[in-house]
GROMACS .gro file of C-alpha atoms in nm:
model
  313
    1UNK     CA    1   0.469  -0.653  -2.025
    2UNK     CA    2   0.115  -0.593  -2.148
    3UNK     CA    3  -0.119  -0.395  -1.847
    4UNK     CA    4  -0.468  -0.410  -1.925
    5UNK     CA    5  -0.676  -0.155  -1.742
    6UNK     CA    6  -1.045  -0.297  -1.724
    7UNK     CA    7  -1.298  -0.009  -1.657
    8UNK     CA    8  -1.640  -0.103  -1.486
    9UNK     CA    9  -1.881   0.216  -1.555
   10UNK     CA   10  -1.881   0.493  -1.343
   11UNK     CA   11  -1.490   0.435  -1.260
   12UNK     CA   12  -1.313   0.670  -1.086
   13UNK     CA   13  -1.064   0.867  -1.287
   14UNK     CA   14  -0.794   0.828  -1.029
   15UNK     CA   15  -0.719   0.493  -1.116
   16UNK     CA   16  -0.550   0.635  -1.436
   17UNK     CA   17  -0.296   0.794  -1.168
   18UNK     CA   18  -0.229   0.450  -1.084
   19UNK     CA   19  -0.133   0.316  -1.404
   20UNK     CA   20   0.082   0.631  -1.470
   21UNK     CA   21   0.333   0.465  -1.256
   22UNK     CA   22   0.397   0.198  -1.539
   23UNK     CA   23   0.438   0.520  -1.829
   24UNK     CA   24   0.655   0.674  -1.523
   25UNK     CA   25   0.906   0.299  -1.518
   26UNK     CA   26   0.875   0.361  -1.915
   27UNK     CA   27   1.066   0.677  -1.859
   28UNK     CA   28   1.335   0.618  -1.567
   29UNK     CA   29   1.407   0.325  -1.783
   30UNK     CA   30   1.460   0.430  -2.090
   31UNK     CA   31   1.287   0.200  -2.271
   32UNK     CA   32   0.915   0.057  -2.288
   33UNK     CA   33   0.905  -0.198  -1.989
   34UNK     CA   34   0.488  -0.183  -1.958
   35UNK     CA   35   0.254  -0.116  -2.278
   36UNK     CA   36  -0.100  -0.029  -2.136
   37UNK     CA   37  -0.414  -0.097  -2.283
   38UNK     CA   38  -0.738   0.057  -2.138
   39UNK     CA   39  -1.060  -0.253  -2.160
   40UNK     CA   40  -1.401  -0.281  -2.066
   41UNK     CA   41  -1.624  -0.535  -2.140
   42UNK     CA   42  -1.753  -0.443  -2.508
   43UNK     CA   43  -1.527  -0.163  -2.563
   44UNK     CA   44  -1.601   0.195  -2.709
   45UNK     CA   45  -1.685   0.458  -2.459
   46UNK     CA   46  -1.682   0.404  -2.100
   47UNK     CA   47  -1.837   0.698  -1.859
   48UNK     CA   48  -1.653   0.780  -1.546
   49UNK     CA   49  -1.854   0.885  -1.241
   50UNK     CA   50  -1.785   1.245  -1.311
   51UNK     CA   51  -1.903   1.211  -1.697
   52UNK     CA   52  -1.580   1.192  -1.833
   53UNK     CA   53  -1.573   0.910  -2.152
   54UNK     CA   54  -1.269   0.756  -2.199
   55UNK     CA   55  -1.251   0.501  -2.530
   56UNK     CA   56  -1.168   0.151  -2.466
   57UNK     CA   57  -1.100  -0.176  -2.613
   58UNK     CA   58  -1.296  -0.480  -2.570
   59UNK     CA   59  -1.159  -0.811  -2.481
   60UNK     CA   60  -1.005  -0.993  -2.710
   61UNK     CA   61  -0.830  -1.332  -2.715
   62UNK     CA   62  -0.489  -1.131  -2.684
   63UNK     CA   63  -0.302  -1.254  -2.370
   64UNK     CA   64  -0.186  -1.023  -2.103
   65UNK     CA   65   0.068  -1.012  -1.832
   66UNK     CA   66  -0.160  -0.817  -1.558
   67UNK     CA   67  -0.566  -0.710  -1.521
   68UNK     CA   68  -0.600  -0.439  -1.313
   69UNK     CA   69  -0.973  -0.374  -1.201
   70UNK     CA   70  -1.101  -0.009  -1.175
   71UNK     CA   71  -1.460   0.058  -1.026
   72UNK     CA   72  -1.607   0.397  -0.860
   73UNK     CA   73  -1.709   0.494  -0.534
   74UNK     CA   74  -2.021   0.265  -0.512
   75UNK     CA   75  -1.988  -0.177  -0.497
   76UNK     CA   76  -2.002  -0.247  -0.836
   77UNK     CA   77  -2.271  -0.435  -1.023
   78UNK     CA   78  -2.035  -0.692  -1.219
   79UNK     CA   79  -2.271  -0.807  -1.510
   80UNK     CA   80  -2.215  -1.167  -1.630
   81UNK     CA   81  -2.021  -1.109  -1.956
   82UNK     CA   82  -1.738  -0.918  -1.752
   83UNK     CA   83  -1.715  -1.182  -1.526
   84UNK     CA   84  -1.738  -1.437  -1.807
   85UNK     CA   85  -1.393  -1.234  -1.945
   86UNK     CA   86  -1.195  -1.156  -1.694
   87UNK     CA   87  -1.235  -1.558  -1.546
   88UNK     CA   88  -1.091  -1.630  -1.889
   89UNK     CA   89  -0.846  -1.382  -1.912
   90UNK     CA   90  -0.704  -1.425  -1.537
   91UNK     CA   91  -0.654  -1.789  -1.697
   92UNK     CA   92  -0.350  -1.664  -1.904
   93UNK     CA   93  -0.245  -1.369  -1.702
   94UNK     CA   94   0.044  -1.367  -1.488
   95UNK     CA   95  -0.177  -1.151  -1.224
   96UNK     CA   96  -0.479  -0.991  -1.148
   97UNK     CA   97  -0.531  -0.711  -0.962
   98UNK     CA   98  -0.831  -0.421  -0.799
   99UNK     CA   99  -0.797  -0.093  -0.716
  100UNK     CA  100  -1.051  -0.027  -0.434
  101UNK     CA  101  -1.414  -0.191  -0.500
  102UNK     CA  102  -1.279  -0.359  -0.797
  103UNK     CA  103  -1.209  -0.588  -0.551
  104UNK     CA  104  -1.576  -0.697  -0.584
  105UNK     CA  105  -1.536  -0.769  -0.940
  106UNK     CA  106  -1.202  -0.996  -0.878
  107UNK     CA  107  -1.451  -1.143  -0.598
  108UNK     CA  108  -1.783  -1.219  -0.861
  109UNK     CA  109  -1.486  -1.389  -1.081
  110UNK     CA  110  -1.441  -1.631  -0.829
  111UNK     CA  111  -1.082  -1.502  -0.835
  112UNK     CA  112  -1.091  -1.422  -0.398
  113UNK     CA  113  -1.133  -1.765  -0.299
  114UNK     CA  114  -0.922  -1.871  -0.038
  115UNK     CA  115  -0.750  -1.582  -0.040
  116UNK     CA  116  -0.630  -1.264   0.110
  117UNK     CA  117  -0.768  -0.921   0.043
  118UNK     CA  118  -0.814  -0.598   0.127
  119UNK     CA  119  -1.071  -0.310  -0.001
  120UNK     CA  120  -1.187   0.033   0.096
  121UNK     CA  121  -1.258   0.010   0.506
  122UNK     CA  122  -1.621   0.107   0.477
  123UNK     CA  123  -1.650  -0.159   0.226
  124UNK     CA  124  -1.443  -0.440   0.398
  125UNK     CA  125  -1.714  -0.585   0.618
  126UNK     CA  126  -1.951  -0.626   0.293
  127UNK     CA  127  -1.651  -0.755   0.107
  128UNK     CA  128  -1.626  -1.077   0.396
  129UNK     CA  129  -1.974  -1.069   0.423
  130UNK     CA  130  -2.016  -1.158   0.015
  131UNK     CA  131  -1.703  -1.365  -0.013
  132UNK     CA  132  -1.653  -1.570   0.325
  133UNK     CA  133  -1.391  -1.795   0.192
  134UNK     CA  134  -1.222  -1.508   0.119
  135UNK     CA  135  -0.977  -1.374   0.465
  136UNK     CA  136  -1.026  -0.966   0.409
  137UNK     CA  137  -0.763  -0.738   0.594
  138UNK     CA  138  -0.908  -0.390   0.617
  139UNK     CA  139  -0.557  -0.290   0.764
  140UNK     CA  140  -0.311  -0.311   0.444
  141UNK     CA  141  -0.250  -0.060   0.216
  142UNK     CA  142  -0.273  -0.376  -0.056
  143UNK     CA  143  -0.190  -0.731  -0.073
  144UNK     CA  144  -0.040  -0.957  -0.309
  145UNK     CA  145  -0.177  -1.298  -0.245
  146UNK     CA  146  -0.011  -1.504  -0.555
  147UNK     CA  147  -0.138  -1.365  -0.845
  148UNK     CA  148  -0.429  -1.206  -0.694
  149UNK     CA  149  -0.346  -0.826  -0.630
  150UNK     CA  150  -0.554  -0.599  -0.421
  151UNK     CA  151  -0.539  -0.232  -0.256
  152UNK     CA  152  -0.735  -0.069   0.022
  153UNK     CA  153  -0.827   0.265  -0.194
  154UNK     CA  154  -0.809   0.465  -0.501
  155UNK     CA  155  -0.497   0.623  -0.380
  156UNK     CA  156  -0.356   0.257  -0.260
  157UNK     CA  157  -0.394   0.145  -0.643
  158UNK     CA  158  -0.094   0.403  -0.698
  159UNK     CA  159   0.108   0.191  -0.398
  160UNK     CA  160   0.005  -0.141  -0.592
  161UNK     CA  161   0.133  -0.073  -0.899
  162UNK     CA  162   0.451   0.063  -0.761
  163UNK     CA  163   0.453  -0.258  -0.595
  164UNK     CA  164   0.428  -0.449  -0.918
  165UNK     CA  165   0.723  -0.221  -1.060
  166UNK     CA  166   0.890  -0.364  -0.738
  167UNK     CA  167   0.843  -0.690  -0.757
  168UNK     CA  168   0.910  -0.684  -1.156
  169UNK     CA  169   1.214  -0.476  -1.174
  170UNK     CA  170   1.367  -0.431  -0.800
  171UNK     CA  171   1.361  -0.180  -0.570
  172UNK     CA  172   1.601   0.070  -0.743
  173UNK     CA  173   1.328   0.107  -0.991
  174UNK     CA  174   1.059   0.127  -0.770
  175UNK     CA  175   1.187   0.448  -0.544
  176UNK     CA  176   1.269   0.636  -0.891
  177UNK     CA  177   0.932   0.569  -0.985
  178UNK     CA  178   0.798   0.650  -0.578
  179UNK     CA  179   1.030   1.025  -0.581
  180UNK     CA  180   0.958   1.067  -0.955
  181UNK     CA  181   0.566   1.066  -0.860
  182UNK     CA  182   0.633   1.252  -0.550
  183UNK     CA  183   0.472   0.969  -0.289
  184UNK     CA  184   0.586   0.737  -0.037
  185UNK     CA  185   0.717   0.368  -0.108
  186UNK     CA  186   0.711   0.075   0.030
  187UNK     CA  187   0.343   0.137   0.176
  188UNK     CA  188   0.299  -0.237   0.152
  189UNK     CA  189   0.296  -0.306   0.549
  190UNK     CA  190  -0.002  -0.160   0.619
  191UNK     CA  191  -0.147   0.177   0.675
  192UNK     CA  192   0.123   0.259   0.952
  193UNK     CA  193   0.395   0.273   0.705
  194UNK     CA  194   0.441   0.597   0.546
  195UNK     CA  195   0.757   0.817   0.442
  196UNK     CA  196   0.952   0.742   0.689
  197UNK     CA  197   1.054   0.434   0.527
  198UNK     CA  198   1.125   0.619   0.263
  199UNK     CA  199   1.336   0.788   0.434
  200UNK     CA  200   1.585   0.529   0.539
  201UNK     CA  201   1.539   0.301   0.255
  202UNK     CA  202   1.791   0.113   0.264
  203UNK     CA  203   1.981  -0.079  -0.059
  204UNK     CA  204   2.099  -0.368   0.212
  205UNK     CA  205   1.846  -0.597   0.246
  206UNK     CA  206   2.007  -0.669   0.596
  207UNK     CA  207   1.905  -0.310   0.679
  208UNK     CA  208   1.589  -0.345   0.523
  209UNK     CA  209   1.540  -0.617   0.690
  210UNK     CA  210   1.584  -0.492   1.056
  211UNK     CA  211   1.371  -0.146   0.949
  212UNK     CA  212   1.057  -0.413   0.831
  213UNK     CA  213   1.120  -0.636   1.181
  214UNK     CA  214   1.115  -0.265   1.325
  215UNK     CA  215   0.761  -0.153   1.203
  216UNK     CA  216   0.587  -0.470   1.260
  217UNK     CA  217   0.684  -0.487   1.625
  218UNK     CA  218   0.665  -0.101   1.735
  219UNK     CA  219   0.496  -0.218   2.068
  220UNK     CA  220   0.821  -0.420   2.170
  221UNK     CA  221   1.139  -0.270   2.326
  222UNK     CA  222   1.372  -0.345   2.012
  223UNK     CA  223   1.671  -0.294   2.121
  224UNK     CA  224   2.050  -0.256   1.899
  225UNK     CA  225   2.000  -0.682   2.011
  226UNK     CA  226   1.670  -0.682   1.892
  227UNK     CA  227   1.756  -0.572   1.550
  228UNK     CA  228   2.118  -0.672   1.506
  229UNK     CA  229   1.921  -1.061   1.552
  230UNK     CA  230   1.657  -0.956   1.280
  231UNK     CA  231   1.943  -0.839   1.013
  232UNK     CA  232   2.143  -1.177   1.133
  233UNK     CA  233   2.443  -0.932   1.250
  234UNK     CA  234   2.624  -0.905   1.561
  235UNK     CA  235   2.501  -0.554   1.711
  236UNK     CA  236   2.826  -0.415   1.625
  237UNK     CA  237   2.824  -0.526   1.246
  238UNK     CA  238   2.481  -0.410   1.256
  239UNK     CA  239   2.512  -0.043   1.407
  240UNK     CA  240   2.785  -0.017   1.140
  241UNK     CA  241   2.617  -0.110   0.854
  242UNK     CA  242   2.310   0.054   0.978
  243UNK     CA  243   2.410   0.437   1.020
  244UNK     CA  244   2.624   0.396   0.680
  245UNK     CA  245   2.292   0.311   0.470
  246UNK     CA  246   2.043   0.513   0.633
  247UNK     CA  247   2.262   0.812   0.765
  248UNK     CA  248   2.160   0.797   1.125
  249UNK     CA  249   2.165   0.543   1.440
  250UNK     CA  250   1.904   0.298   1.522
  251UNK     CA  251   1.753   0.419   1.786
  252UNK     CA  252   1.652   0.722   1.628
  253UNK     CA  253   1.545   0.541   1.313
  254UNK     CA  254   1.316   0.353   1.570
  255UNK     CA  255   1.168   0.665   1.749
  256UNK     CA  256   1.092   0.769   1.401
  257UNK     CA  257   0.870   0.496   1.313
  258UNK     CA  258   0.711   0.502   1.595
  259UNK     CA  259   0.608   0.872   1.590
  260UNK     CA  260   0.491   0.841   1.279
  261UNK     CA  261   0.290   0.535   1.389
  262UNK     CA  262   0.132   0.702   1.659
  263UNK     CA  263   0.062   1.016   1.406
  264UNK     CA  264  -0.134   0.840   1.192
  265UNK     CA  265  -0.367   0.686   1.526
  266UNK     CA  266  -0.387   1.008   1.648
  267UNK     CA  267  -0.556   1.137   1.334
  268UNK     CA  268  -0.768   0.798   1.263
  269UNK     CA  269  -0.856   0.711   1.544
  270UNK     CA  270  -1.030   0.805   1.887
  271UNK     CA  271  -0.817   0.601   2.109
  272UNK     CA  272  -0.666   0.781   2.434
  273UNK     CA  273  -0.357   0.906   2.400
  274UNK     CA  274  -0.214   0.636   2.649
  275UNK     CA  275  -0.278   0.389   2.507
  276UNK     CA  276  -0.160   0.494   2.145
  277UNK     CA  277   0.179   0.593   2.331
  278UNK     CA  278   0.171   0.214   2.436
  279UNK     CA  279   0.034   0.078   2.134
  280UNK     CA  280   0.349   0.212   1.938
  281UNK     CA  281   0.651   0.129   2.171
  282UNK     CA  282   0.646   0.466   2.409
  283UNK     CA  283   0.676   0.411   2.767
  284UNK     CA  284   0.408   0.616   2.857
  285UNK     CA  285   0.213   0.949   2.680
  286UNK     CA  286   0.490   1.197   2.793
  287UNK     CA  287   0.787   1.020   2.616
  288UNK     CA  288   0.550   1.021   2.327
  289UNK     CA  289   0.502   1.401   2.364
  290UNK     CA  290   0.888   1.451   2.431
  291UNK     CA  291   0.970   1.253   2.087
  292UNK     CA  292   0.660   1.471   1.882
  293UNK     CA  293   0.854   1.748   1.988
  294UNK     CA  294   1.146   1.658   1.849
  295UNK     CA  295   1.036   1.550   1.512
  296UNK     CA  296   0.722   1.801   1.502
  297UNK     CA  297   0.818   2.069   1.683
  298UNK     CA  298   0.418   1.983   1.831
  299UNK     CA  299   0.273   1.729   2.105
  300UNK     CA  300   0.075   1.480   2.020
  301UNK     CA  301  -0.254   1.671   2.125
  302UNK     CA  302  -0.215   1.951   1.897
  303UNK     CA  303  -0.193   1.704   1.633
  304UNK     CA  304  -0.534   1.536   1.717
  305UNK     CA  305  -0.730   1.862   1.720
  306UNK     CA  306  -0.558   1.992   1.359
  307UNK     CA  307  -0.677   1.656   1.231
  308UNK     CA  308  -1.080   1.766   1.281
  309UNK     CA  309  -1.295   1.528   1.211
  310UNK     CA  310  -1.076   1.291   1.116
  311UNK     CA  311  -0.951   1.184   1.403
  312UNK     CA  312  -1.343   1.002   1.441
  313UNK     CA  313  -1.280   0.773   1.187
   0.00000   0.00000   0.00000
């Protein structure tokens, strides 16, 4: 499959640790599944915001199987010749895709329209704002709408492409490439969904299945019922078949989730630590604290205060 990497000056560098994912699927493979090619808009040198150059191609006629956007750390000024190409290119390509503010790019090509996105969250509001037929999520880590391909930051880009390998390949694939790079998988959910997924990744979709159901409804009592009716099991089949794929029992699978649900709010967000026990599925803040010690050896205050100014995002 033929990646093209289309640089927008003053890119961020980052997005190169992106499309290592594809050389990384070269390797576990054993064989050349993705041939990169790096593009800008008239080829030949292209600076990064840090002054690096890096050499490029320019378009050419030559199909390819996925565009993948990179920008910098500023909305990007799309001039009317890239947008020209990549309109024309998208034509032939099996997807197109942004890392970050590329997204604004994808968005001057027309290519957002009526559908779903997501972008940096300081940069989501101006995203809607600009595109308003477009529906922007500032809560995924990326989306795949169609062909249209989109993640939340530079680091997200990494998640996208692993999510290509994913969607190209199957999941087998995808976690070498996710351990092989030493980062979590499967962050397609939204920004709640981090390692722990990993984790108990599961090669029965059944199980996969129940774990997804899971994570999308922390805030609801999900019991062995619960989740034996999302894997369409009986709870017995289900507790079974769970513990044998992932190693350990559902409720504890659960708990996990939702400490590391609560985790992330903790260091993100300001809200009181109530309502984040309630928010993820705890009774109240000291079965939250009870479960952080358990997996953290730390309650959930300590954890806020570590986080610094983070936690005022």
């Amino acid at each position: 499959m033929k990646i093209g990497l289309v640089l927008c000056p003053n890119f961020q560098p980052i997005c190169f640790g992106a499309v290592a994912a594809f050389d990384v699927a070269n390797k576990q493979a054993g064989e050349t599944l993705y041939d990169v090619r790096v593009l800008s808009e008239e080829g030949g040198l292209v600076a990064s915001w840090a002054g690096m150059q890096v050499m490029t191609d320019p378009f050419d006629d030559a199909p390819y199987d996925t565009l993948i956007v990179a920008a910098g750390l500023e909305i990007p000024t799309s001039s009317p010749g890239l947008v020209r190409l990549l309109r024309a290119a998208a034509r032939d390509a099996r997807r197109v895709a942004a890392i970050c503010l590329g997204s604004f790019v994808l968005g001057d090509a027309g290519l957002l329209n009526g559908r779903r996105a997501t972008t940096h969250w300081r940069y989501a509001q101006a995203l809607q704002d600009r595109f308003p037929s477009c529906k922007v999520d500032m809560d995924k880590i990326f989306i795949a709408d169609g062909p249209i391909w989109t993640s939340a930051g530079m680091t997200a880009g990494t998640d996208l492409v692993v999510g290509m390998i994913e969607r190209d390949h199957g999941s087998d694939i995808a976690r070498s490439v996710a351990k092989g790079m030493v980062m979590y998988h499967r962050r397609s959910g939204g920004q709640s969904q981090h390692s722990t997924l990993l984790d108990l990744s599961a090669n029965e979709d059944r199980v996969q299945r129940a774990l997804n159901y899971a994570r999308q409804n922390l805030a609801e009592s999900l019991t062995i019922d619960d989740l034996a009716e999302a894997a369409c099991l009986s709870p017995r089949q289900f507790t079974r078949l769970f513990r044998s794929e992932t190693g350990t029992t559902p409720a504890k699978a659960v708990e996990a989730l939702r400490v590391e649900a609560a985790k992330l709010m903790l260091e993100q967000s300001r809200l009181p630590i109530e309502v984040i026990a309630r928010e993820v599925g705890f009774a109240n803040r000291e079965r939250m604290r009870l479960a952080f010690a358990r997996v953290h050896g730390e309650v959930p205050r300590a954890i806020r205060n570590d986080a610094g100014p983070l936690a005022t995002l």
